[in-house]
């Protein structure tokens, strides 16, 4: 599956073949053109592939969050037009070595310095609404898969945790660095980690600021499928083929997980409100650390552009 550049907008392509039990391709609407991500439907495999490609820093910018929302709406339209065509929704990244580096730190610093509580809440709520849609599989009969082929930090890690399945290449790194600038990850980390590994382990991970390798998280049960570097996409295909005959059982199991240990949108919004209030308590030294991290991310992207 080829993509054109890691920041170039592309039009998702619909395969000319039909998915098993699906409707003819001609009944499907064209996928939208996005500026900050790539989308493609592989109808024969039943996989909706999406890859984040934010313009600028590889974080959850306003533009990327907007395109994700629009893509989720388009996904629902496609499933409604051709039931059974999409069984798996995969979110990865087209930025080499980076899944997503989390929240828009430069924006956070500006809002904090301006004392803009509502601006912080607004950003956080848009982010957790997208995360919650992933967590609930968009209310559709699909499974969600995070394909992590690089660094998933802060909100990038939170985003991955919201999926039914995490497939990660061995070289991928995960972490929650917010404690380094005196804040906590407020967009799902505590909710998802505490349900997966328990409250004590979740708090230890959040407060450590550590970077974890994919193999370590696989041993902890947070990464479901560990792939060798460069083989993540094939690992996703192998997983969907291996579980294909039992798709109904797997999908129903993930739905049961959500019913037994639900992460509600109300909970996520409530945590975001606390995160925004805590952010306004940051001092200038904390903000300088935040901006240094943002600067390091910019330099990393500049290095990729000249590589």
PDB file of C-alpha atoms in Angstrom:
ATOM      1  CA  UNK A   1       0.000   0.000   0.000  1.00  0.00           C
ATOM      2  CA  UNK A   2       1.670   3.170  -1.186  1.00  0.00           C
ATOM      3  CA  UNK A   3       1.227   6.700   0.079  1.00  0.00           C
ATOM      4  CA  UNK A   4       2.431   9.917  -1.500  1.00  0.00           C
ATOM      5  CA  UNK A   5       4.671  11.786   0.936  1.00  0.00           C
ATOM      6  CA  UNK A   6       4.130  11.989   4.680  1.00  0.00           C
ATOM      7  CA  UNK A   7       2.424  15.377   4.646  1.00  0.00           C
ATOM      8  CA  UNK A   8       0.834  15.453   1.186  1.00  0.00           C
ATOM      9  CA  UNK A   9      -2.973  15.251   1.054  1.00  0.00           C
ATOM     10  CA  UNK A  10      -4.237  12.178  -0.759  1.00  0.00           C
ATOM     11  CA  UNK A  11      -7.606  10.829  -1.751  1.00  0.00           C
ATOM     12  CA  UNK A  12      -8.418   7.501  -0.171  1.00  0.00           C
ATOM     13  CA  UNK A  13      -8.902   4.843  -2.803  1.00  0.00           C
ATOM     14  CA  UNK A  14     -11.599   2.188  -2.878  1.00  0.00           C
ATOM     15  CA  UNK A  15     -10.585  -1.225  -4.145  1.00  0.00           C
ATOM     16  CA  UNK A  16     -12.404  -2.399  -7.244  1.00  0.00           C
ATOM     17  CA  UNK A  17     -13.062  -5.781  -5.660  1.00  0.00           C
ATOM     18  CA  UNK A  18     -15.895  -6.440  -3.231  1.00  0.00           C
ATOM     19  CA  UNK A  19     -15.480  -7.408   0.395  1.00  0.00           C
ATOM     20  CA  UNK A  20     -17.026 -10.717   1.362  1.00  0.00           C
ATOM     21  CA  UNK A  21     -20.658 -10.002   2.093  1.00  0.00           C
ATOM     22  CA  UNK A  22     -20.202  -6.334   1.124  1.00  0.00           C
ATOM     23  CA  UNK A  23     -21.854  -4.199  -1.505  1.00  0.00           C
ATOM     24  CA  UNK A  24     -20.384  -3.343  -4.901  1.00  0.00           C
ATOM     25  CA  UNK A  25     -17.715  -0.690  -4.843  1.00  0.00           C
ATOM     26  CA  UNK A  26     -19.862   1.560  -7.010  1.00  0.00           C
ATOM     27  CA  UNK A  27     -22.304   2.029  -4.109  1.00  0.00           C
ATOM     28  CA  UNK A  28     -19.591   3.463  -1.855  1.00  0.00           C
ATOM     29  CA  UNK A  29     -19.025   7.212  -1.603  1.00  0.00           C
ATOM     30  CA  UNK A  30     -15.620   8.572  -2.490  1.00  0.00           C
ATOM     31  CA  UNK A  31     -13.409   9.042   0.530  1.00  0.00           C
ATOM     32  CA  UNK A  32     -12.735  12.607   1.508  1.00  0.00           C
ATOM     33  CA  UNK A  33      -9.517  14.473   0.843  1.00  0.00           C
ATOM     34  CA  UNK A  34      -7.685  15.288   4.072  1.00  0.00           C
ATOM     35  CA  UNK A  35      -4.781  17.643   4.701  1.00  0.00           C
ATOM     36  CA  UNK A  36      -3.472  15.962   7.844  1.00  0.00           C
ATOM     37  CA  UNK A  37      -4.011  12.247   7.314  1.00  0.00           C
ATOM     38  CA  UNK A  38      -4.263   9.574   4.650  1.00  0.00           C
ATOM     39  CA  UNK A  39      -7.205   7.207   4.366  1.00  0.00           C
ATOM     40  CA  UNK A  40      -7.690   4.152   2.189  1.00  0.00           C
ATOM     41  CA  UNK A  41     -10.194   1.319   2.157  1.00  0.00           C
ATOM     42  CA  UNK A  42      -8.930  -2.150   1.273  1.00  0.00           C
ATOM     43  CA  UNK A  43     -12.348  -3.688   0.702  1.00  0.00           C
ATOM     44  CA  UNK A  44     -11.205  -7.281  -0.013  1.00  0.00           C
ATOM     45  CA  UNK A  45      -9.404  -7.400   3.344  1.00  0.00           C
ATOM     46  CA  UNK A  46     -12.124  -5.427   5.128  1.00  0.00           C
ATOM     47  CA  UNK A  47      -9.508  -2.940   6.440  1.00  0.00           C
ATOM     48  CA  UNK A  48      -9.897   0.821   6.619  1.00  0.00           C
ATOM     49  CA  UNK A  49      -6.335   2.141   6.786  1.00  0.00           C
ATOM     50  CA  UNK A  50      -5.700   5.616   8.174  1.00  0.00           C
ATOM     51  CA  UNK A  51      -2.307   7.210   8.705  1.00  0.00           C
ATOM     52  CA  UNK A  52      -1.729  10.452  10.553  1.00  0.00           C
ATOM     53  CA  UNK A  53       0.286  13.015   8.581  1.00  0.00           C
ATOM     54  CA  UNK A  54      -0.127  16.327  10.417  1.00  0.00           C
ATOM     55  CA  UNK A  55       1.258  19.424   8.791  1.00  0.00           C
ATOM     56  CA  UNK A  56       4.154  20.607  10.931  1.00  0.00           C
ATOM     57  CA  UNK A  57       4.865  18.994  14.305  1.00  0.00           C
ATOM     58  CA  UNK A  58       3.608  15.357  14.486  1.00  0.00           C
ATOM     59  CA  UNK A  59       1.231  16.031  17.360  1.00  0.00           C
ATOM     60  CA  UNK A  60      -2.509  16.394  17.746  1.00  0.00           C
ATOM     61  CA  UNK A  61      -2.847  19.789  16.098  1.00  0.00           C
ATOM     62  CA  UNK A  62      -6.215  21.442  15.538  1.00  0.00           C
ATOM     63  CA  UNK A  63      -5.933  20.443  11.882  1.00  0.00           C
ATOM     64  CA  UNK A  64      -5.308  16.786  12.617  1.00  0.00           C
ATOM     65  CA  UNK A  65      -8.138  16.640  15.172  1.00  0.00           C
ATOM     66  CA  UNK A  66     -10.480  18.228  12.612  1.00  0.00           C
ATOM     67  CA  UNK A  67      -9.519  15.720   9.916  1.00  0.00           C
ATOM     68  CA  UNK A  68      -9.886  12.792  12.318  1.00  0.00           C
ATOM     69  CA  UNK A  69     -13.420  13.929  13.152  1.00  0.00           C
ATOM     70  CA  UNK A  70     -14.293  14.233   9.457  1.00  0.00           C
ATOM     71  CA  UNK A  71     -12.768  10.827   8.718  1.00  0.00           C
ATOM     72  CA  UNK A  72     -14.827   9.216  11.486  1.00  0.00           C
ATOM     73  CA  UNK A  73     -17.977  10.685   9.928  1.00  0.00           C
ATOM     74  CA  UNK A  74     -16.971   9.383   6.511  1.00  0.00           C
ATOM     75  CA  UNK A  75     -16.259   5.955   7.974  1.00  0.00           C
ATOM     76  CA  UNK A  76     -19.793   5.796   9.366  1.00  0.00           C
ATOM     77  CA  UNK A  77     -21.212   6.751   5.957  1.00  0.00           C
ATOM     78  CA  UNK A  78     -19.197   4.028   4.214  1.00  0.00           C
ATOM     79  CA  UNK A  79     -20.300   1.366   6.696  1.00  0.00           C
ATOM     80  CA  UNK A  80     -23.913   2.460   6.315  1.00  0.00           C
ATOM     81  CA  UNK A  81     -23.660   2.388   2.504  1.00  0.00           C
ATOM     82  CA  UNK A  82     -22.015  -1.048   2.392  1.00  0.00           C
ATOM     83  CA  UNK A  83     -22.506  -3.086   5.574  1.00  0.00           C
ATOM     84  CA  UNK A  84     -19.773  -5.655   6.087  1.00  0.00           C
ATOM     85  CA  UNK A  85     -17.258  -3.884   3.855  1.00  0.00           C
ATOM     86  CA  UNK A  86     -15.237  -2.546   6.807  1.00  0.00           C
ATOM     87  CA  UNK A  87     -14.378  -4.899   9.656  1.00  0.00           C
ATOM     88  CA  UNK A  88     -11.138  -3.392  10.960  1.00  0.00           C
ATOM     89  CA  UNK A  89     -10.148   0.272  11.322  1.00  0.00           C
ATOM     90  CA  UNK A  90      -6.385   0.788  11.604  1.00  0.00           C
ATOM     91  CA  UNK A  91      -4.771   4.035  12.741  1.00  0.00           C
ATOM     92  CA  UNK A  92      -1.067   4.426  12.069  1.00  0.00           C
ATOM     93  CA  UNK A  93       1.316   7.170  11.020  1.00  0.00           C
ATOM     94  CA  UNK A  94       3.082   8.109   7.809  1.00  0.00           C
ATOM     95  CA  UNK A  95       5.809  10.054   9.663  1.00  0.00           C
ATOM     96  CA  UNK A  96       8.963   7.892   9.792  1.00  0.00           C
ATOM     97  CA  UNK A  97       9.786   6.839  13.334  1.00  0.00           C
ATOM     98  CA  UNK A  98       6.886   8.718  14.921  1.00  0.00           C
ATOM     99  CA  UNK A  99       3.357   7.546  15.695  1.00  0.00           C
ATOM    100  CA  UNK A 100       2.319  10.739  17.455  1.00  0.00           C
ATOM    101  CA  UNK A 101       4.077  12.970  19.982  1.00  0.00           C
ATOM    102  CA  UNK A 102       0.920  14.025  21.799  1.00  0.00           C
ATOM    103  CA  UNK A 103      -0.682  17.361  22.528  1.00  0.00           C
ATOM    104  CA  UNK A 104       0.150  20.665  20.857  1.00  0.00           C
ATOM    105  CA  UNK A 105       2.651  21.917  23.453  1.00  0.00           C
ATOM    106  CA  UNK A 106       3.202  25.334  21.891  1.00  0.00           C
ATOM    107  CA  UNK A 107      -0.546  25.932  21.905  1.00  0.00           C
ATOM    108  CA  UNK A 108      -0.784  24.784  25.517  1.00  0.00           C
ATOM    109  CA  UNK A 109       1.931  27.228  26.560  1.00  0.00           C
ATOM    110  CA  UNK A 110       0.157  30.132  24.836  1.00  0.00           C
ATOM    111  CA  UNK A 111      -3.179  29.279  26.429  1.00  0.00           C
ATOM    112  CA  UNK A 112      -1.642  28.851  29.869  1.00  0.00           C
ATOM    113  CA  UNK A 113       0.191  32.172  29.690  1.00  0.00           C
ATOM    114  CA  UNK A 114      -3.068  33.816  28.630  1.00  0.00           C
ATOM    115  CA  UNK A 115      -4.936  32.184  31.510  1.00  0.00           C
ATOM    116  CA  UNK A 116      -7.354  30.730  28.953  1.00  0.00           C
ATOM    117  CA  UNK A 117      -9.050  27.921  30.888  1.00  0.00           C
ATOM    118  CA  UNK A 118     -11.839  27.555  28.345  1.00  0.00           C
ATOM    119  CA  UNK A 119      -9.351  27.282  25.480  1.00  0.00           C
ATOM    120  CA  UNK A 120      -7.565  24.420  27.254  1.00  0.00           C
ATOM    121  CA  UNK A 121     -10.861  22.702  28.018  1.00  0.00           C
ATOM    122  CA  UNK A 122     -12.038  23.111  24.438  1.00  0.00           C
ATOM    123  CA  UNK A 123      -8.882  21.535  23.003  1.00  0.00           C
ATOM    124  CA  UNK A 124      -8.987  18.691  25.538  1.00  0.00           C
ATOM    125  CA  UNK A 125     -12.639  17.927  24.957  1.00  0.00           C
ATOM    126  CA  UNK A 126     -12.205  17.746  21.187  1.00  0.00           C
ATOM    127  CA  UNK A 127      -9.282  15.361  21.732  1.00  0.00           C
ATOM    128  CA  UNK A 128     -11.114  13.047  24.144  1.00  0.00           C
ATOM    129  CA  UNK A 129     -14.185  12.972  21.926  1.00  0.00           C
ATOM    130  CA  UNK A 130     -11.968  11.516  19.165  1.00  0.00           C
ATOM    131  CA  UNK A 131     -10.353   9.105  21.639  1.00  0.00           C
ATOM    132  CA  UNK A 132     -13.753   8.019  22.920  1.00  0.00           C
ATOM    133  CA  UNK A 133     -14.976   7.329  19.389  1.00  0.00           C
ATOM    134  CA  UNK A 134     -11.980   5.021  18.951  1.00  0.00           C
ATOM    135  CA  UNK A 135     -12.661   3.388  22.307  1.00  0.00           C
ATOM    136  CA  UNK A 136     -16.284   2.654  21.392  1.00  0.00           C
ATOM    137  CA  UNK A 137     -15.382   1.536  17.846  1.00  0.00           C
ATOM    138  CA  UNK A 138     -17.451   4.476  16.568  1.00  0.00           C
ATOM    139  CA  UNK A 139     -20.596   2.590  17.540  1.00  0.00           C
ATOM    140  CA  UNK A 140     -20.013   0.394  14.478  1.00  0.00           C
ATOM    141  CA  UNK A 141     -19.569  -3.394  14.087  1.00  0.00           C
ATOM    142  CA  UNK A 142     -15.793  -3.054  13.627  1.00  0.00           C
ATOM    143  CA  UNK A 143     -12.621  -3.577  15.617  1.00  0.00           C
ATOM    144  CA  UNK A 144     -10.065  -0.815  16.045  1.00  0.00           C
ATOM    145  CA  UNK A 145      -6.319  -1.373  15.736  1.00  0.00           C
ATOM    146  CA  UNK A 146      -3.461   1.013  16.552  1.00  0.00           C
ATOM    147  CA  UNK A 147      -0.411   0.352  14.368  1.00  0.00           C
ATOM    148  CA  UNK A 148       2.553   1.892  16.201  1.00  0.00           C
ATOM    149  CA  UNK A 149       5.750   2.023  14.134  1.00  0.00           C
ATOM    150  CA  UNK A 150       7.544   4.784  16.014  1.00  0.00           C
ATOM    151  CA  UNK A 151       7.326   6.951  19.119  1.00  0.00           C
ATOM    152  CA  UNK A 152       3.916   7.171  20.807  1.00  0.00           C
ATOM    153  CA  UNK A 153       4.291   9.778  23.522  1.00  0.00           C
ATOM    154  CA  UNK A 154       1.786  11.613  25.696  1.00  0.00           C
ATOM    155  CA  UNK A 155      -1.451  11.881  23.756  1.00  0.00           C
ATOM    156  CA  UNK A 156      -0.030   9.527  21.136  1.00  0.00           C
ATOM    157  CA  UNK A 157       0.198   6.792  23.771  1.00  0.00           C
ATOM    158  CA  UNK A 158      -3.284   7.678  25.045  1.00  0.00           C
ATOM    159  CA  UNK A 159      -4.657   7.422  21.518  1.00  0.00           C
ATOM    160  CA  UNK A 160      -3.134   3.965  21.029  1.00  0.00           C
ATOM    161  CA  UNK A 161      -4.540   2.778  24.369  1.00  0.00           C
ATOM    162  CA  UNK A 162      -8.070   3.635  23.212  1.00  0.00           C
ATOM    163  CA  UNK A 163      -7.996   0.948  20.497  1.00  0.00           C
ATOM    164  CA  UNK A 164      -9.173  -2.644  20.816  1.00  0.00           C
ATOM    165  CA  UNK A 165      -5.775  -3.957  19.702  1.00  0.00           C
ATOM    166  CA  UNK A 166      -2.285  -2.441  19.680  1.00  0.00           C
ATOM    167  CA  UNK A 167       0.180  -3.765  17.093  1.00  0.00           C
ATOM    168  CA  UNK A 168       3.652  -2.330  17.682  1.00  0.00           C
ATOM    169  CA  UNK A 169       6.984  -2.808  16.004  1.00  0.00           C
ATOM    170  CA  UNK A 170       9.828  -3.776  18.312  1.00  0.00           C
ATOM    171  CA  UNK A 171      11.573  -0.426  17.913  1.00  0.00           C
ATOM    172  CA  UNK A 172       8.496   1.609  18.925  1.00  0.00           C
ATOM    173  CA  UNK A 173       8.712   3.677  22.099  1.00  0.00           C
ATOM    174  CA  UNK A 174       5.911   4.629  24.469  1.00  0.00           C
ATOM    175  CA  UNK A 175       5.842   7.147  27.286  1.00  0.00           C
ATOM    176  CA  UNK A 176       3.978   9.820  29.206  1.00  0.00           C
ATOM    177  CA  UNK A 177       6.423  12.729  29.601  1.00  0.00           C
ATOM    178  CA  UNK A 178       3.953  15.257  31.062  1.00  0.00           C
ATOM    179  CA  UNK A 179       5.338  14.893  34.584  1.00  0.00           C
ATOM    180  CA  UNK A 180       8.628  16.335  33.295  1.00  0.00           C
ATOM    181  CA  UNK A 181       6.946  19.740  33.015  1.00  0.00           C
ATOM    182  CA  UNK A 182       4.862  19.256  36.180  1.00  0.00           C
ATOM    183  CA  UNK A 183       1.606  18.118  34.580  1.00  0.00           C
ATOM    184  CA  UNK A 184      -0.206  14.829  34.064  1.00  0.00           C
ATOM    185  CA  UNK A 185      -1.596  13.225  30.889  1.00  0.00           C
ATOM    186  CA  UNK A 186      -5.214  14.317  30.945  1.00  0.00           C
ATOM    187  CA  UNK A 187      -6.751  12.725  27.879  1.00  0.00           C
ATOM    188  CA  UNK A 188      -7.290   9.106  28.765  1.00  0.00           C
ATOM    189  CA  UNK A 189      -4.055   7.657  30.148  1.00  0.00           C
ATOM    190  CA  UNK A 190      -5.306   7.120  33.696  1.00  0.00           C
ATOM    191  CA  UNK A 191      -8.684   5.794  32.554  1.00  0.00           C
ATOM    192  CA  UNK A 192      -7.297   3.234  30.121  1.00  0.00           C
ATOM    193  CA  UNK A 193      -4.171   2.210  32.036  1.00  0.00           C
ATOM    194  CA  UNK A 194      -5.941   1.709  35.356  1.00  0.00           C
ATOM    195  CA  UNK A 195      -8.387  -0.657  33.691  1.00  0.00           C
ATOM    196  CA  UNK A 196      -5.652  -2.571  31.887  1.00  0.00           C
ATOM    197  CA  UNK A 197      -2.882  -2.823  34.498  1.00  0.00           C
ATOM    198  CA  UNK A 198      -4.459  -1.549  37.717  1.00  0.00           C
ATOM    199  CA  UNK A 199      -4.426   1.764  39.544  1.00  0.00           C
ATOM    200  CA  UNK A 200      -1.052   1.367  41.284  1.00  0.00           C
ATOM    201  CA  UNK A 201       0.829   0.372  38.130  1.00  0.00           C
ATOM    202  CA  UNK A 202      -0.926   3.099  36.141  1.00  0.00           C
ATOM    203  CA  UNK A 203       0.076   5.797  38.612  1.00  0.00           C
ATOM    204  CA  UNK A 204       3.634   4.488  38.748  1.00  0.00           C
ATOM    205  CA  UNK A 205       3.884   4.677  34.965  1.00  0.00           C
ATOM    206  CA  UNK A 206       2.365   8.164  34.766  1.00  0.00           C
ATOM    207  CA  UNK A 207       4.574   9.627  37.499  1.00  0.00           C
ATOM    208  CA  UNK A 208       7.782   8.006  36.262  1.00  0.00           C
ATOM    209  CA  UNK A 209       8.028   9.873  32.956  1.00  0.00           C
ATOM    210  CA  UNK A 210       9.808   6.748  31.667  1.00  0.00           C
ATOM    211  CA  UNK A 211      10.065   5.674  28.059  1.00  0.00           C
ATOM    212  CA  UNK A 212       9.019   2.060  27.525  1.00  0.00           C
ATOM    213  CA  UNK A 213       9.947  -0.241  24.671  1.00  0.00           C
ATOM    214  CA  UNK A 214       7.289  -2.184  22.777  1.00  0.00           C
ATOM    215  CA  UNK A 215       8.619  -5.521  24.064  1.00  0.00           C
ATOM    216  CA  UNK A 216       8.280  -4.378  27.678  1.00  0.00           C
ATOM    217  CA  UNK A 217       4.693  -3.268  27.142  1.00  0.00           C
ATOM    218  CA  UNK A 218       3.989  -6.541  25.353  1.00  0.00           C
ATOM    219  CA  UNK A 219       5.087  -8.400  28.478  1.00  0.00           C
ATOM    220  CA  UNK A 220       2.782  -6.158  30.528  1.00  0.00           C
ATOM    221  CA  UNK A 221      -0.150  -6.944  28.237  1.00  0.00           C
ATOM    222  CA  UNK A 222      -0.536  -3.424  26.851  1.00  0.00           C
ATOM    223  CA  UNK A 223       0.818  -4.276  23.394  1.00  0.00           C
ATOM    224  CA  UNK A 224      -1.172  -7.136  21.899  1.00  0.00           C
ATOM    225  CA  UNK A 225       0.959  -7.983  18.863  1.00  0.00           C
ATOM    226  CA  UNK A 226       4.730  -7.432  18.751  1.00  0.00           C
ATOM    227  CA  UNK A 227       6.163  -7.176  15.238  1.00  0.00           C
ATOM    228  CA  UNK A 228       9.693  -6.861  13.983  1.00  0.00           C
ATOM    229  CA  UNK A 229      10.717  -3.458  12.659  1.00  0.00           C
ATOM    230  CA  UNK A 230       9.341  -2.815   9.198  1.00  0.00           C
ATOM    231  CA  UNK A 231       6.793  -5.637   9.518  1.00  0.00           C
ATOM    232  CA  UNK A 232       4.007  -3.841  11.370  1.00  0.00           C
ATOM    233  CA  UNK A 233       1.643  -3.517   8.450  1.00  0.00           C
ATOM    234  CA  UNK A 234       2.045  -7.186   7.558  1.00  0.00           C
ATOM    235  CA  UNK A 235       1.473  -8.067  11.220  1.00  0.00           C
ATOM    236  CA  UNK A 236      -1.856  -6.245  11.050  1.00  0.00           C
ATOM    237  CA  UNK A 237      -2.820  -8.168   7.929  1.00  0.00           C
ATOM    238  CA  UNK A 238      -1.746 -11.456   9.515  1.00  0.00           C
ATOM    239  CA  UNK A 239      -3.768 -10.647  12.629  1.00  0.00           C
ATOM    240  CA  UNK A 240      -6.928  -9.812  10.674  1.00  0.00           C
ATOM    241  CA  UNK A 241      -6.569 -12.933   8.542  1.00  0.00           C
ATOM    242  CA  UNK A 242      -5.834 -15.138  11.565  1.00  0.00           C
ATOM    243  CA  UNK A 243      -8.877 -13.885  13.445  1.00  0.00           C
ATOM    244  CA  UNK A 244     -11.097 -13.579  10.372  1.00  0.00           C
ATOM    245  CA  UNK A 245     -13.163 -16.700  10.921  1.00  0.00           C
ATOM    246  CA  UNK A 246     -13.755 -15.668  14.513  1.00  0.00           C
ATOM    247  CA  UNK A 247     -14.299 -11.982  13.823  1.00  0.00           C
ATOM    248  CA  UNK A 248     -17.729 -11.993  15.457  1.00  0.00           C
ATOM    249  CA  UNK A 249     -16.310 -13.523  18.639  1.00  0.00           C
ATOM    250  CA  UNK A 250     -13.413 -11.048  18.811  1.00  0.00           C
ATOM    251  CA  UNK A 251     -15.604  -8.034  18.138  1.00  0.00           C
ATOM    252  CA  UNK A 252     -18.159  -9.180  20.718  1.00  0.00           C
ATOM    253  CA  UNK A 253     -15.397  -9.747  23.273  1.00  0.00           C
ATOM    254  CA  UNK A 254     -14.080  -6.204  22.857  1.00  0.00           C
ATOM    255  CA  UNK A 255     -17.632  -4.883  23.200  1.00  0.00           C
ATOM    256  CA  UNK A 256     -17.992  -6.916  26.390  1.00  0.00           C
ATOM    257  CA  UNK A 257     -14.758  -5.391  27.701  1.00  0.00           C
ATOM    258  CA  UNK A 258     -16.247  -1.943  27.151  1.00  0.00           C
ATOM    259  CA  UNK A 259     -19.448  -2.906  28.941  1.00  0.00           C
ATOM    260  CA  UNK A 260     -17.710  -4.466  31.932  1.00  0.00           C
ATOM    261  CA  UNK A 261     -15.088  -1.716  32.332  1.00  0.00           C
ATOM    262  CA  UNK A 262     -16.545   1.269  30.487  1.00  0.00           C
ATOM    263  CA  UNK A 263     -14.603   4.460  29.885  1.00  0.00           C
ATOM    264  CA  UNK A 264     -17.349   7.004  29.385  1.00  0.00           C
ATOM    265  CA  UNK A 265     -17.141  10.309  27.588  1.00  0.00           C
ATOM    266  CA  UNK A 266     -18.348  11.952  30.799  1.00  0.00           C
ATOM    267  CA  UNK A 267     -15.350  10.510  32.651  1.00  0.00           C
ATOM    268  CA  UNK A 268     -12.888  11.654  30.004  1.00  0.00           C
ATOM    269  CA  UNK A 269     -14.349  15.167  29.932  1.00  0.00           C
ATOM    270  CA  UNK A 270     -14.265  15.351  33.730  1.00  0.00           C
ATOM    271  CA  UNK A 271     -10.558  14.422  33.709  1.00  0.00           C
ATOM    272  CA  UNK A 272      -9.868  17.007  30.987  1.00  0.00           C
ATOM    273  CA  UNK A 273     -11.432  19.706  33.163  1.00  0.00           C
ATOM    274  CA  UNK A 274      -9.054  18.746  35.987  1.00  0.00           C
ATOM    275  CA  UNK A 275      -6.117  18.705  33.562  1.00  0.00           C
ATOM    276  CA  UNK A 276      -6.957  22.207  32.301  1.00  0.00           C
ATOM    277  CA  UNK A 277      -7.228  23.558  35.843  1.00  0.00           C
ATOM    278  CA  UNK A 278      -3.893  21.960  36.787  1.00  0.00           C
ATOM    279  CA  UNK A 279      -2.258  23.376  33.656  1.00  0.00           C
ATOM    280  CA  UNK A 280      -3.033  26.930  34.754  1.00  0.00           C
ATOM    281  CA  UNK A 281      -0.977  26.285  37.899  1.00  0.00           C
ATOM    282  CA  UNK A 282       2.227  25.774  35.900  1.00  0.00           C
ATOM    283  CA  UNK A 283       4.968  28.288  36.491  1.00  0.00           C
ATOM    284  CA  UNK A 284       7.276  29.899  33.987  1.00  0.00           C
ATOM    285  CA  UNK A 285      10.004  27.291  34.604  1.00  0.00           C
ATOM    286  CA  UNK A 286       7.498  24.532  33.788  1.00  0.00           C
ATOM    287  CA  UNK A 287       6.431  26.305  30.606  1.00  0.00           C
ATOM    288  CA  UNK A 288      10.052  26.694  29.513  1.00  0.00           C
ATOM    289  CA  UNK A 289      10.484  22.918  29.877  1.00  0.00           C
ATOM    290  CA  UNK A 290       7.325  22.383  27.848  1.00  0.00           C
ATOM    291  CA  UNK A 291       8.574  24.658  25.076  1.00  0.00           C
ATOM    292  CA  UNK A 292      12.019  23.035  25.067  1.00  0.00           C
ATOM    293  CA  UNK A 293      10.306  19.725  24.421  1.00  0.00           C
ATOM    294  CA  UNK A 294       8.264  21.308  21.622  1.00  0.00           C
ATOM    295  CA  UNK A 295      11.486  22.719  20.168  1.00  0.00           C
ATOM    296  CA  UNK A 296      13.112  19.291  20.263  1.00  0.00           C
ATOM    297  CA  UNK A 297      10.127  17.915  18.347  1.00  0.00           C
ATOM    298  CA  UNK A 298      10.499  20.660  15.729  1.00  0.00           C
ATOM    299  CA  UNK A 299      14.203  19.906  15.310  1.00  0.00           C
ATOM    300  CA  UNK A 300      13.422  16.229  14.905  1.00  0.00           C
ATOM    301  CA  UNK A 301      10.943  17.008  12.135  1.00  0.00           C
ATOM    302  CA  UNK A 302      13.471  19.307  10.462  1.00  0.00           C
ATOM    303  CA  UNK A 303      15.948  16.449  10.501  1.00  0.00           C
ATOM    304  CA  UNK A 304      13.422  14.156   8.816  1.00  0.00           C
ATOM    305  CA  UNK A 305      12.752  16.774   6.158  1.00  0.00           C
ATOM    306  CA  UNK A 306      16.426  17.020   5.241  1.00  0.00           C
ATOM    307  CA  UNK A 307      17.180  13.287   5.500  1.00  0.00           C
TER     308      UNK A 307
END
